[in-house]
GROMACS .gro file of C-alpha atoms in nm:
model
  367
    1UNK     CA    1 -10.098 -12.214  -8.925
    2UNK     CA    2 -10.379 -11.991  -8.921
    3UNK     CA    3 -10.479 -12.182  -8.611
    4UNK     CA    4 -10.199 -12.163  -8.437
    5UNK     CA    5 -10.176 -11.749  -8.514
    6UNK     CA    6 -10.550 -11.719  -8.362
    7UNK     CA    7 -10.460 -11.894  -8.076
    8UNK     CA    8 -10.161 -11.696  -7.984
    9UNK     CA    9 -10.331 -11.371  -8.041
   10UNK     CA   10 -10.574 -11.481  -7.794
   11UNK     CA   11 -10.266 -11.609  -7.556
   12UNK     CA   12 -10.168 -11.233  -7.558
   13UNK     CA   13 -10.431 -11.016  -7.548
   14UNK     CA   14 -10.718 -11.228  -7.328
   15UNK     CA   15 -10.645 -11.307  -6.959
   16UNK     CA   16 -10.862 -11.605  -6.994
   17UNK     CA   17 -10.827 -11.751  -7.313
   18UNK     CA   18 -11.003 -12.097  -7.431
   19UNK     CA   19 -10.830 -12.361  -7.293
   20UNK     CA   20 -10.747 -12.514  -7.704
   21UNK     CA   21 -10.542 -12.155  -7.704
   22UNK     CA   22 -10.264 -12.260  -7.497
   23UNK     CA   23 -10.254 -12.607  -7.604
   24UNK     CA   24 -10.215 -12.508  -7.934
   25UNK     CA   25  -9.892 -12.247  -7.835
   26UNK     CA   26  -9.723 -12.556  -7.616
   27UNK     CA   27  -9.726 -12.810  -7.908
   28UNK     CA   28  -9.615 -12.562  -8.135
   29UNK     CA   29  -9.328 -12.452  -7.873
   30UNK     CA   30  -9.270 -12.775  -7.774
   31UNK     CA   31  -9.205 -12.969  -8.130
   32UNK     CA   32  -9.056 -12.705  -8.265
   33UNK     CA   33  -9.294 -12.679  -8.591
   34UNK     CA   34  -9.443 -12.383  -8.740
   35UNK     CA   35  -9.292 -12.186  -8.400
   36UNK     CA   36  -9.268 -11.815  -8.365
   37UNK     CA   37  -9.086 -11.573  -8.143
   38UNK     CA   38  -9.430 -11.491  -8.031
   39UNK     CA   39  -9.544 -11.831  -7.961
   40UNK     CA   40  -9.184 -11.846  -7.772
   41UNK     CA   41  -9.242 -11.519  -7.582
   42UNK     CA   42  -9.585 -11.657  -7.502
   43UNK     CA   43  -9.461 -11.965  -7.328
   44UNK     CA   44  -9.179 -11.872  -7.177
   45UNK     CA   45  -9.407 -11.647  -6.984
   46UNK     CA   46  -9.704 -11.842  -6.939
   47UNK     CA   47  -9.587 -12.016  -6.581
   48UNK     CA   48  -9.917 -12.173  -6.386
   49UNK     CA   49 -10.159 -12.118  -6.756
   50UNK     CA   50  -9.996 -12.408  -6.872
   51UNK     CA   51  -9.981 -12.593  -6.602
   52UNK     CA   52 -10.182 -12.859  -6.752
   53UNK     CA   53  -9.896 -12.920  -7.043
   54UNK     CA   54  -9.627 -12.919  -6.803
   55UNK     CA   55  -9.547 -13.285  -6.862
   56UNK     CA   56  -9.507 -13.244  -7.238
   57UNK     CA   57  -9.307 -12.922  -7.182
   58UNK     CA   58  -9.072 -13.151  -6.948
   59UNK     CA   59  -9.065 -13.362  -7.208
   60UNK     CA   60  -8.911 -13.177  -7.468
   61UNK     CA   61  -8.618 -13.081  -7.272
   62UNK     CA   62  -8.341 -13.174  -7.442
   63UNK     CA   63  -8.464 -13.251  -7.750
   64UNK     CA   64  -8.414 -12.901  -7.953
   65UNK     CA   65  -8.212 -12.618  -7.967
   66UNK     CA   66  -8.064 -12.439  -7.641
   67UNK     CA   67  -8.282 -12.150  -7.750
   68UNK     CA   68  -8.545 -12.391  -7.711
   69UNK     CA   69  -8.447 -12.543  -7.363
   70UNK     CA   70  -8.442 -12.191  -7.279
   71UNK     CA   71  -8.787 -12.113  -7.377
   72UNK     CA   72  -8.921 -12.466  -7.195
   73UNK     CA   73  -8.721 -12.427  -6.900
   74UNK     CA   74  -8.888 -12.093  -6.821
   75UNK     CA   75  -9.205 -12.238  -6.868
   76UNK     CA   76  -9.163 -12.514  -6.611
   77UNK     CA   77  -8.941 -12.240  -6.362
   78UNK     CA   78  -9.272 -12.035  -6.376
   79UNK     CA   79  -9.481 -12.306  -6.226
   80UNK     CA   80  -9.264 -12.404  -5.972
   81UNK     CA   81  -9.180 -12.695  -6.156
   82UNK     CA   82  -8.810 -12.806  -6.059
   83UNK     CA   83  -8.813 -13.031  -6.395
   84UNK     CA   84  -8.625 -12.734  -6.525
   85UNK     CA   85  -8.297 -12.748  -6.306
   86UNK     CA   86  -8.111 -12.942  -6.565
   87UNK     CA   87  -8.229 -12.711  -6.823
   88UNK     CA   88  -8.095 -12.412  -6.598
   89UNK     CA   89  -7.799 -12.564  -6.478
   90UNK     CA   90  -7.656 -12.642  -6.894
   91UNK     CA   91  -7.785 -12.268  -6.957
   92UNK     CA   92  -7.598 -12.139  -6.674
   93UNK     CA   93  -7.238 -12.351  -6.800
   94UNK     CA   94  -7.312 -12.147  -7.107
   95UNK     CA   95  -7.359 -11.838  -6.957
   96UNK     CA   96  -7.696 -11.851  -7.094
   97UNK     CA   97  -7.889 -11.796  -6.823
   98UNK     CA   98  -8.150 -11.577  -6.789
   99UNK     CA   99  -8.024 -11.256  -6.695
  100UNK     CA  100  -8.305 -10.979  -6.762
  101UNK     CA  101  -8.527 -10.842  -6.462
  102UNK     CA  102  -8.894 -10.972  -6.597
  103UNK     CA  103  -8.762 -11.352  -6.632
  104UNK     CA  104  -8.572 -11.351  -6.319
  105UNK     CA  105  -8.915 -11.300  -6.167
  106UNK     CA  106  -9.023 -11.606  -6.349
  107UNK     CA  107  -8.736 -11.831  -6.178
  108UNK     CA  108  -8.802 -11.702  -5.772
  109UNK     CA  109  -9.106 -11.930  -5.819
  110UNK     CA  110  -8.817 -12.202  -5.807
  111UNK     CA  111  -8.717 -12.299  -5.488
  112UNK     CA  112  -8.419 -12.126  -5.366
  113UNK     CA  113  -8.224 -12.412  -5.194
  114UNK     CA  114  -8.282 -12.563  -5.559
  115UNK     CA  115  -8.161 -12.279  -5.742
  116UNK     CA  116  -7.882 -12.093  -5.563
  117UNK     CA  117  -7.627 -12.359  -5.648
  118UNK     CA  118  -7.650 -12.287  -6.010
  119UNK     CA  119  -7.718 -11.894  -5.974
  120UNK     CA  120  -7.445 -11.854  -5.718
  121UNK     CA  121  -7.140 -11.939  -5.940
  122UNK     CA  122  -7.280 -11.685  -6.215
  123UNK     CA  123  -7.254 -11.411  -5.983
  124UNK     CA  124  -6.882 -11.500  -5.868
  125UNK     CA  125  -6.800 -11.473  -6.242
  126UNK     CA  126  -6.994 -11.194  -6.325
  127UNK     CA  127  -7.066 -10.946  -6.063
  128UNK     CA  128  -7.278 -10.707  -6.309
  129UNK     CA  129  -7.544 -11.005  -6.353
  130UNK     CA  130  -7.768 -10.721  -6.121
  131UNK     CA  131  -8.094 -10.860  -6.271
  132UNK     CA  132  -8.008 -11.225  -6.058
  133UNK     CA  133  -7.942 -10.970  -5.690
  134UNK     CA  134  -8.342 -10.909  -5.782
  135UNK     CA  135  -8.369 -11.300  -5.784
  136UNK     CA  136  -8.180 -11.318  -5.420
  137UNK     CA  137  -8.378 -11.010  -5.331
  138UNK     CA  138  -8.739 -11.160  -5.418
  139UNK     CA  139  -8.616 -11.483  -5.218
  140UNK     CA  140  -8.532 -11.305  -4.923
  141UNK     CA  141  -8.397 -11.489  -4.606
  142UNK     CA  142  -8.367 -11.805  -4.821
  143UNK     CA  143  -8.051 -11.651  -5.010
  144UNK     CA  144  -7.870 -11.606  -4.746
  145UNK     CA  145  -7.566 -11.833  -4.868
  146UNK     CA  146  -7.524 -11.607  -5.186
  147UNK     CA  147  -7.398 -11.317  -4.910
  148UNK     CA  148  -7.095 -11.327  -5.005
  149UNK     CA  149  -7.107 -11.289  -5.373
  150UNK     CA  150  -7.357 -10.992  -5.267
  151UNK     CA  151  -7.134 -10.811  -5.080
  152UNK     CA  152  -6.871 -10.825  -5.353
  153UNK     CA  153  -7.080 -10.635  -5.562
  154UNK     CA  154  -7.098 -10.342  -5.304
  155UNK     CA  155  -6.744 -10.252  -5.445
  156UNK     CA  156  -6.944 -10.194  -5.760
  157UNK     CA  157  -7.149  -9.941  -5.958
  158UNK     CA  158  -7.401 -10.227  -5.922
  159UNK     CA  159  -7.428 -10.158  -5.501
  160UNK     CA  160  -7.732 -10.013  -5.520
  161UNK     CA  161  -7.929 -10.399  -5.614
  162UNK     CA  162  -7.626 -10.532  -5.348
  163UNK     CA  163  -7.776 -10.351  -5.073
  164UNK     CA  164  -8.135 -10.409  -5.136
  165UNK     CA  165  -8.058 -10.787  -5.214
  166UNK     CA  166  -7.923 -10.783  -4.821
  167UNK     CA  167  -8.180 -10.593  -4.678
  168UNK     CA  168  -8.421 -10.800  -4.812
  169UNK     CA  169  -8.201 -11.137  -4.700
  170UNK     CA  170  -8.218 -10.945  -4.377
  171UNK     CA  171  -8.086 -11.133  -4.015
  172UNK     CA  172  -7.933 -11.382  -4.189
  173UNK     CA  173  -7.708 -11.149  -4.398
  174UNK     CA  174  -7.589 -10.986  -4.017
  175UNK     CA  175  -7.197 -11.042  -4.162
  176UNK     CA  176  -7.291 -10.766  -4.390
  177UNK     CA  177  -7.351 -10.500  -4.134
  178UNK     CA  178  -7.028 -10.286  -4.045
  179UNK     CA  179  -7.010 -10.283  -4.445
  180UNK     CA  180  -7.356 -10.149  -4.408
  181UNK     CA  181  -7.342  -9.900  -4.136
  182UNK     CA  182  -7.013  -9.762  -4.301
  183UNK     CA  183  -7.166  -9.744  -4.685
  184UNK     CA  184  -7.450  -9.549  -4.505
  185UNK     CA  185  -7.198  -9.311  -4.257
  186UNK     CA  186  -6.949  -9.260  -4.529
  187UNK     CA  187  -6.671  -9.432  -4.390
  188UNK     CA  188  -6.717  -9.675  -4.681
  189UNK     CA  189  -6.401  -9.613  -4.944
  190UNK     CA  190  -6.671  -9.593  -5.191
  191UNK     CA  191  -6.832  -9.283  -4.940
  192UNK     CA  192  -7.003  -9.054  -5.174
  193UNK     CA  193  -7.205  -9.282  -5.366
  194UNK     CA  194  -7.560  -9.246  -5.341
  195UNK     CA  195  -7.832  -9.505  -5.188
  196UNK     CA  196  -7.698  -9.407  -4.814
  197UNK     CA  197  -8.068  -9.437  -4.721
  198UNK     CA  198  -8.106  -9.731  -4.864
  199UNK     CA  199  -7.730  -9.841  -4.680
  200UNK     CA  200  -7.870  -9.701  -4.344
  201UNK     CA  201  -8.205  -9.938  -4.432
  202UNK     CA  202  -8.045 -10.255  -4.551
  203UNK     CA  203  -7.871 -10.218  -4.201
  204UNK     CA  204  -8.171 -10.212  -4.019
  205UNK     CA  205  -8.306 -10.510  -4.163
  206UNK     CA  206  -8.055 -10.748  -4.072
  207UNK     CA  207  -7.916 -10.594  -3.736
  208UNK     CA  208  -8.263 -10.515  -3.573
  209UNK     CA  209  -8.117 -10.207  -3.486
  210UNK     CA  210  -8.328  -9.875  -3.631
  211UNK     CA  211  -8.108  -9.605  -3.482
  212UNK     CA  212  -7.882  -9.551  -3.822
  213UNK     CA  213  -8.183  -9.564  -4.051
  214UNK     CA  214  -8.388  -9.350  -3.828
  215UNK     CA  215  -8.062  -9.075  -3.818
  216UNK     CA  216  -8.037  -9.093  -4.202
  217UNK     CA  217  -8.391  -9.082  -4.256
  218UNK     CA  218  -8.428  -8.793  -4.041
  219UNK     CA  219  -8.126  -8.602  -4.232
  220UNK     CA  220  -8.309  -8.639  -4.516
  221UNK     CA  221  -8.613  -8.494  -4.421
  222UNK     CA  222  -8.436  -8.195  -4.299
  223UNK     CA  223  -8.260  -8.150  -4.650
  224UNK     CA  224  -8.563  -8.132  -4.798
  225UNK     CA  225  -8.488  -8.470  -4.995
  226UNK     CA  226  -8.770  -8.730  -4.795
  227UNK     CA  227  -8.956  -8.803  -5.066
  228UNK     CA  228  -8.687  -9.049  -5.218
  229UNK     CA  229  -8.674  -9.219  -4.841
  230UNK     CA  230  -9.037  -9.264  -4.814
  231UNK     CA  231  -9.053  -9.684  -4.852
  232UNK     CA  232  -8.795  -9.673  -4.544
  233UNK     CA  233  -9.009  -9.439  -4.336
  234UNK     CA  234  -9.275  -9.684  -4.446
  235UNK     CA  235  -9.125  -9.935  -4.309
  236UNK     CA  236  -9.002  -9.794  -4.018
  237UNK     CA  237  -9.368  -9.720  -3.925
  238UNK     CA  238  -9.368  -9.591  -3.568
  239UNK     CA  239  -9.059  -9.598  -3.497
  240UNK     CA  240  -9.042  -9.225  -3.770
  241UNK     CA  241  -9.333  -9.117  -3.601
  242UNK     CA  242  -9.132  -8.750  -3.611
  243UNK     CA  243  -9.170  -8.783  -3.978
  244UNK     CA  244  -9.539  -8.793  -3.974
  245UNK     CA  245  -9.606  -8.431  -4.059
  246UNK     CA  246  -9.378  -8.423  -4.342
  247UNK     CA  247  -9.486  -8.714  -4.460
  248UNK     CA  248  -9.842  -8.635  -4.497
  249UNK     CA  249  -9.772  -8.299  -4.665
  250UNK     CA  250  -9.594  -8.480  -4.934
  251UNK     CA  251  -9.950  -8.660  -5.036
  252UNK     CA  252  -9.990  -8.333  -5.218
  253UNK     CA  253  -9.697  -8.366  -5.451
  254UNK     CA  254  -9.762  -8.277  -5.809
  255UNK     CA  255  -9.559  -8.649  -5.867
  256UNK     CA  256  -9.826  -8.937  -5.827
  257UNK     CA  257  -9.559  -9.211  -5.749
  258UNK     CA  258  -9.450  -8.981  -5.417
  259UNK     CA  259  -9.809  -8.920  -5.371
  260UNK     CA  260  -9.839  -9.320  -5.314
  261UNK     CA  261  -9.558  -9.363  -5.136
  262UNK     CA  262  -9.640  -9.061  -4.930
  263UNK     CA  263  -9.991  -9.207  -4.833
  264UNK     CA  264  -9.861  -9.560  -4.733
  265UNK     CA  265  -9.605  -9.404  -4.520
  266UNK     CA  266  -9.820  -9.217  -4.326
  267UNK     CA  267 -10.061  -9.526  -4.321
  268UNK     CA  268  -9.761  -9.702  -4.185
  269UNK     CA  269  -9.658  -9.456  -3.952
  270UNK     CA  270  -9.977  -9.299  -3.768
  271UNK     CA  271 -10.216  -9.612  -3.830
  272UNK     CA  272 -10.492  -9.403  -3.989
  273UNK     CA  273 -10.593  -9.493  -4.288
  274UNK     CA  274 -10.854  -9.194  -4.324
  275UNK     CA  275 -10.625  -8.960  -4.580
  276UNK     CA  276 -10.399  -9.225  -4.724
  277UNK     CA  277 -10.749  -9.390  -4.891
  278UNK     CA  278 -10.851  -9.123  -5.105
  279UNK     CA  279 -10.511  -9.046  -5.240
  280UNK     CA  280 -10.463  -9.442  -5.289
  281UNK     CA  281 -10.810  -9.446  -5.449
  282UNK     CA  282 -10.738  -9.148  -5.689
  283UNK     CA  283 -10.458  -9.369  -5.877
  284UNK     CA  284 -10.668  -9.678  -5.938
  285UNK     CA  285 -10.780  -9.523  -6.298
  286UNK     CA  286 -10.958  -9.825  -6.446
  287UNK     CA  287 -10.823  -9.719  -6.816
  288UNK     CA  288 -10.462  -9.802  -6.736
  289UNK     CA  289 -10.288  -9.966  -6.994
  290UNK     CA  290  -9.948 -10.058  -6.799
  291UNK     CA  291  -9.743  -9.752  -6.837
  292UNK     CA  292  -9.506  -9.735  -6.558
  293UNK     CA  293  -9.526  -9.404  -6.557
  294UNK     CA  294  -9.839  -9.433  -6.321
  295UNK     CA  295  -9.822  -9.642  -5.998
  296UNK     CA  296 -10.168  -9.806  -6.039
  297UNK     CA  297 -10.043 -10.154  -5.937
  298UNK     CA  298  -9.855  -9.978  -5.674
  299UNK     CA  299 -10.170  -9.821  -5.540
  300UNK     CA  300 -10.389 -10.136  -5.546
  301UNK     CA  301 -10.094 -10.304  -5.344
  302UNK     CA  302 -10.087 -10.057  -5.048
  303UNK     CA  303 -10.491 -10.072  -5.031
  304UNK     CA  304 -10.464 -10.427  -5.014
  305UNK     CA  305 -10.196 -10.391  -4.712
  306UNK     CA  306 -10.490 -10.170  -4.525
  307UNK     CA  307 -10.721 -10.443  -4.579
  308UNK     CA  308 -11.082 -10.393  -4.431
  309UNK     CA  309 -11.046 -10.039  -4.372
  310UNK     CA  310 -10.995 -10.001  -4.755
  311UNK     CA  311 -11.328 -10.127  -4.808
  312UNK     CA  312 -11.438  -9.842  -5.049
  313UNK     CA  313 -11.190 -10.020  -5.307
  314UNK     CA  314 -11.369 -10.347  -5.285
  315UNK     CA  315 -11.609 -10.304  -5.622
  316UNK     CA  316 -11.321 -10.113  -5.828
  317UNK     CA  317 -11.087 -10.396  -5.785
  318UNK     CA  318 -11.361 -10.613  -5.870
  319UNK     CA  319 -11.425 -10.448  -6.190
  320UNK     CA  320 -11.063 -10.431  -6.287
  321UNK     CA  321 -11.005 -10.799  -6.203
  322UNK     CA  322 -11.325 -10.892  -6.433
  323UNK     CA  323 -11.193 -10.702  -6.726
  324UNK     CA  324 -11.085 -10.973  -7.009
  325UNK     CA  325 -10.830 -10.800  -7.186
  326UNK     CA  326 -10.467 -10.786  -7.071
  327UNK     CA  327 -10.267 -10.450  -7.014
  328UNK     CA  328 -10.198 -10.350  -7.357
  329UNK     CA  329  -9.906 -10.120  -7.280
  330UNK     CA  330  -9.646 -10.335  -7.230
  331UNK     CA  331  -9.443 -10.516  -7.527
  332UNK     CA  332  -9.486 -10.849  -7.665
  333UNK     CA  333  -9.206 -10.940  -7.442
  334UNK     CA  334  -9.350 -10.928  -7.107
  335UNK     CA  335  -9.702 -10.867  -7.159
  336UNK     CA  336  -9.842 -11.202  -6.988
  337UNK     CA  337  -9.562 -11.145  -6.699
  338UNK     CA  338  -9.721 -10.768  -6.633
  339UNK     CA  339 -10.043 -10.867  -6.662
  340UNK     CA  340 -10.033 -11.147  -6.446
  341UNK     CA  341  -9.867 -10.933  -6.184
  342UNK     CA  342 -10.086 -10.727  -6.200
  343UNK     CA  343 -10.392 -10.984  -6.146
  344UNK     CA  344 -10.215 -11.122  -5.870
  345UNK     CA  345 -10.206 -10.788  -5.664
  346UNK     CA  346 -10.584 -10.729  -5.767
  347UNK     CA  347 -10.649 -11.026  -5.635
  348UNK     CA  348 -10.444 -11.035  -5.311
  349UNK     CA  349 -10.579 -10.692  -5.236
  350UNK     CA  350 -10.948 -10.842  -5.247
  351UNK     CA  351 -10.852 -11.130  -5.058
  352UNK     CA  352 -10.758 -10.891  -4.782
  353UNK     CA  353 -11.015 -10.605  -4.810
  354UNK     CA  354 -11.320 -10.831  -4.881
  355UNK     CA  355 -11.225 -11.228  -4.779
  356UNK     CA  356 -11.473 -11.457  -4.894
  357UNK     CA  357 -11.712 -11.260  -5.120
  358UNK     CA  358 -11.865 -11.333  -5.447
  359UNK     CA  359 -11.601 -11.259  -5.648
  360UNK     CA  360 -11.333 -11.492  -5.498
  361UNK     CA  361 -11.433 -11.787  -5.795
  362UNK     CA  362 -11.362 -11.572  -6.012
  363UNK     CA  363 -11.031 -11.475  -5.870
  364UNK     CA  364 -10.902 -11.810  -5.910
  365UNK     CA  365 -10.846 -11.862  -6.267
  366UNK     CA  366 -10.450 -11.744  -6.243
  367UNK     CA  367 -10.323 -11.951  -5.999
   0.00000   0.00000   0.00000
């Protein structure tokens, strides 16, 4: 006992824990003795760290509670590992499946085509399952069969994860766009809802056609209300090259998330880099804990994007990927699954400002 406490206090609060640690956790998960909620919570979210026990966690499918085919099958979905479709599949009969935004990041790393089939027939029955449009969203293009349970859900107060799930489906969710164009116009029945931007955006993406998102975007600006449009301007790049002024006044905001958002638009839509750095830079605060309340992650992401230009960042995100202790702010709950994002953007950000230096051994250990 004492043993297996040590070891999942190190599971939690060290990003690179002896290797004993997480074979200690997966026997304990996996036969069921002496288990904890923690040791659960530490699984479930473990994904590629336990790769190594993935056989025995295959294993012991089946043989427990479904609480405990829940926790296993999470572990498995979080490597990839499609040993946990008949896990999914009874959970989903049950209406068991997972339905909360932090685990449905765990199951994208299934294969769609694999997936869908059981995810699809949750949606028909249960539209406000929004957490599983972020599943469909993080898949993208390979979704596109679930389009029509999506689109039922833009009759919903659940449209706004509808239209970013199609959006992010893009071309192949092209059915989708006189619903679109009319959400984002107001000819929708539902006109008066909010997310037109995002409405006018979703349209873009799978019509190829930027002339409604441009005219909404543009509307905004002159309302004084851009700031909440700024990822569409960013990804409108040139095309809102009109915006660019705006845009680049709004790096001042007193709010650091527009502050980011402002920079990478600009970044997007001039191609200089020069004052989106600094302002990227100034958010990196090496103390952060994992509050959401500062975009930190958000920042390293969008200096990554810049790649060599962002040099300046290179020895920062060193630093911050070399630091052994995981974000503390986050709850038991999802404290691997932040932390591990959070690696993995360090890390891609490196890969792209600095490819091939010292550090890249280093930057292995998650994967």
């Amino acid at each position: 006992m004492i043993r297996l406490a040590e070891a999942t206090k190190a599971v939690f609060r060290h990003r690179r824990p002896e290797p004993w640690c997480w074979a200690v956790v997966v026997k304990a998960a996996c036969d069921g003795t002496h288990t904890s909620w923690d040791v659960d919570q530490a699984v479930s979210q473990a994904g590629p760290a336990v790769s190594a026990h993935a056989d025995l966690i295959a294993e012991s499918l089946g043989r427990g509670s479904v609480y405990r085919d829940n926790v296993l099958a999470l572990a498995l979905a979080g490597m990839g590992d499609v040993r946990a479709l008949p896990a999914l599949r009874r959970l989903a009969d049950d209406n068991r499946l997972p339905g909360d935004r932090p685990r449905v990041h765990i199951l994208a790393a299934l294969p769609a085509a694999e997936l869908l089939p059981v995810v699809r027939p949750v949606l028909r029955r249960d539209p406000e399952r929004t957490a599983l449009l972020e599943l469909l969203a993080l898949w993208g293009p390979a979704a596109a069969p679930a389009v029509p349970e999506v689109m039922r859900v833009m009759d919903t107060p659940y449209a706004y994860d509808a239209l970013r799930a199609l959006g992010r489906i893009g071309p192949p969710a092209a059915v989708a766009a006189d619903r679109l164009a009319a959400y984002a116009t107001g000819r929708d029945p539902g006109a008066g809802r909010p997310h037109t931007r995002l409405a006018a955006w979703a349209h873009w993406k799978v019509t190829g056609d930027p002339t409604l998102a441009l005219d909404v975007c543009a509307a905004a600006v002159r309302s004084g209300t851009a700031s909440h449009g700024l990822p569409f301007l960013a990804d409108l790049g040139p095309l809102a090259a009109a915006h660019a002024d705006p845009v680049l006044h709004m790096t001042e905001s007193a709010g650091a998330w527009t502050r980011v958002a402002a920079a990478h638009a600009y970044w997007r839509i001039t191609g200089d880099p020069a004052p989106a750095i600094p302002v990227l830079l100034a958010e990196v605060d090496p103390a952060w804990t994992g509050s959401p309340s500062m975009p930190v992650r958000e920042a390293v992401h969008r200096l990554g994007e810049m790649g060599a230009p962002a040099g300046s960042a290179a020895s920062l995100l060193r630093g911050l990927l070399a630091q052994e202790e995981r974000l503390s702010r986050p709850f038991a709950g999802v404290r691997i699954l932040a932390d591990q994002a959070y690696v993995r953007t360090l890390t891609e950000a490196l890969e792209r400002i600095a490819p091939g230096d010292e550090a890249a051994p280093l930057r292995r250990w998650w994967k």
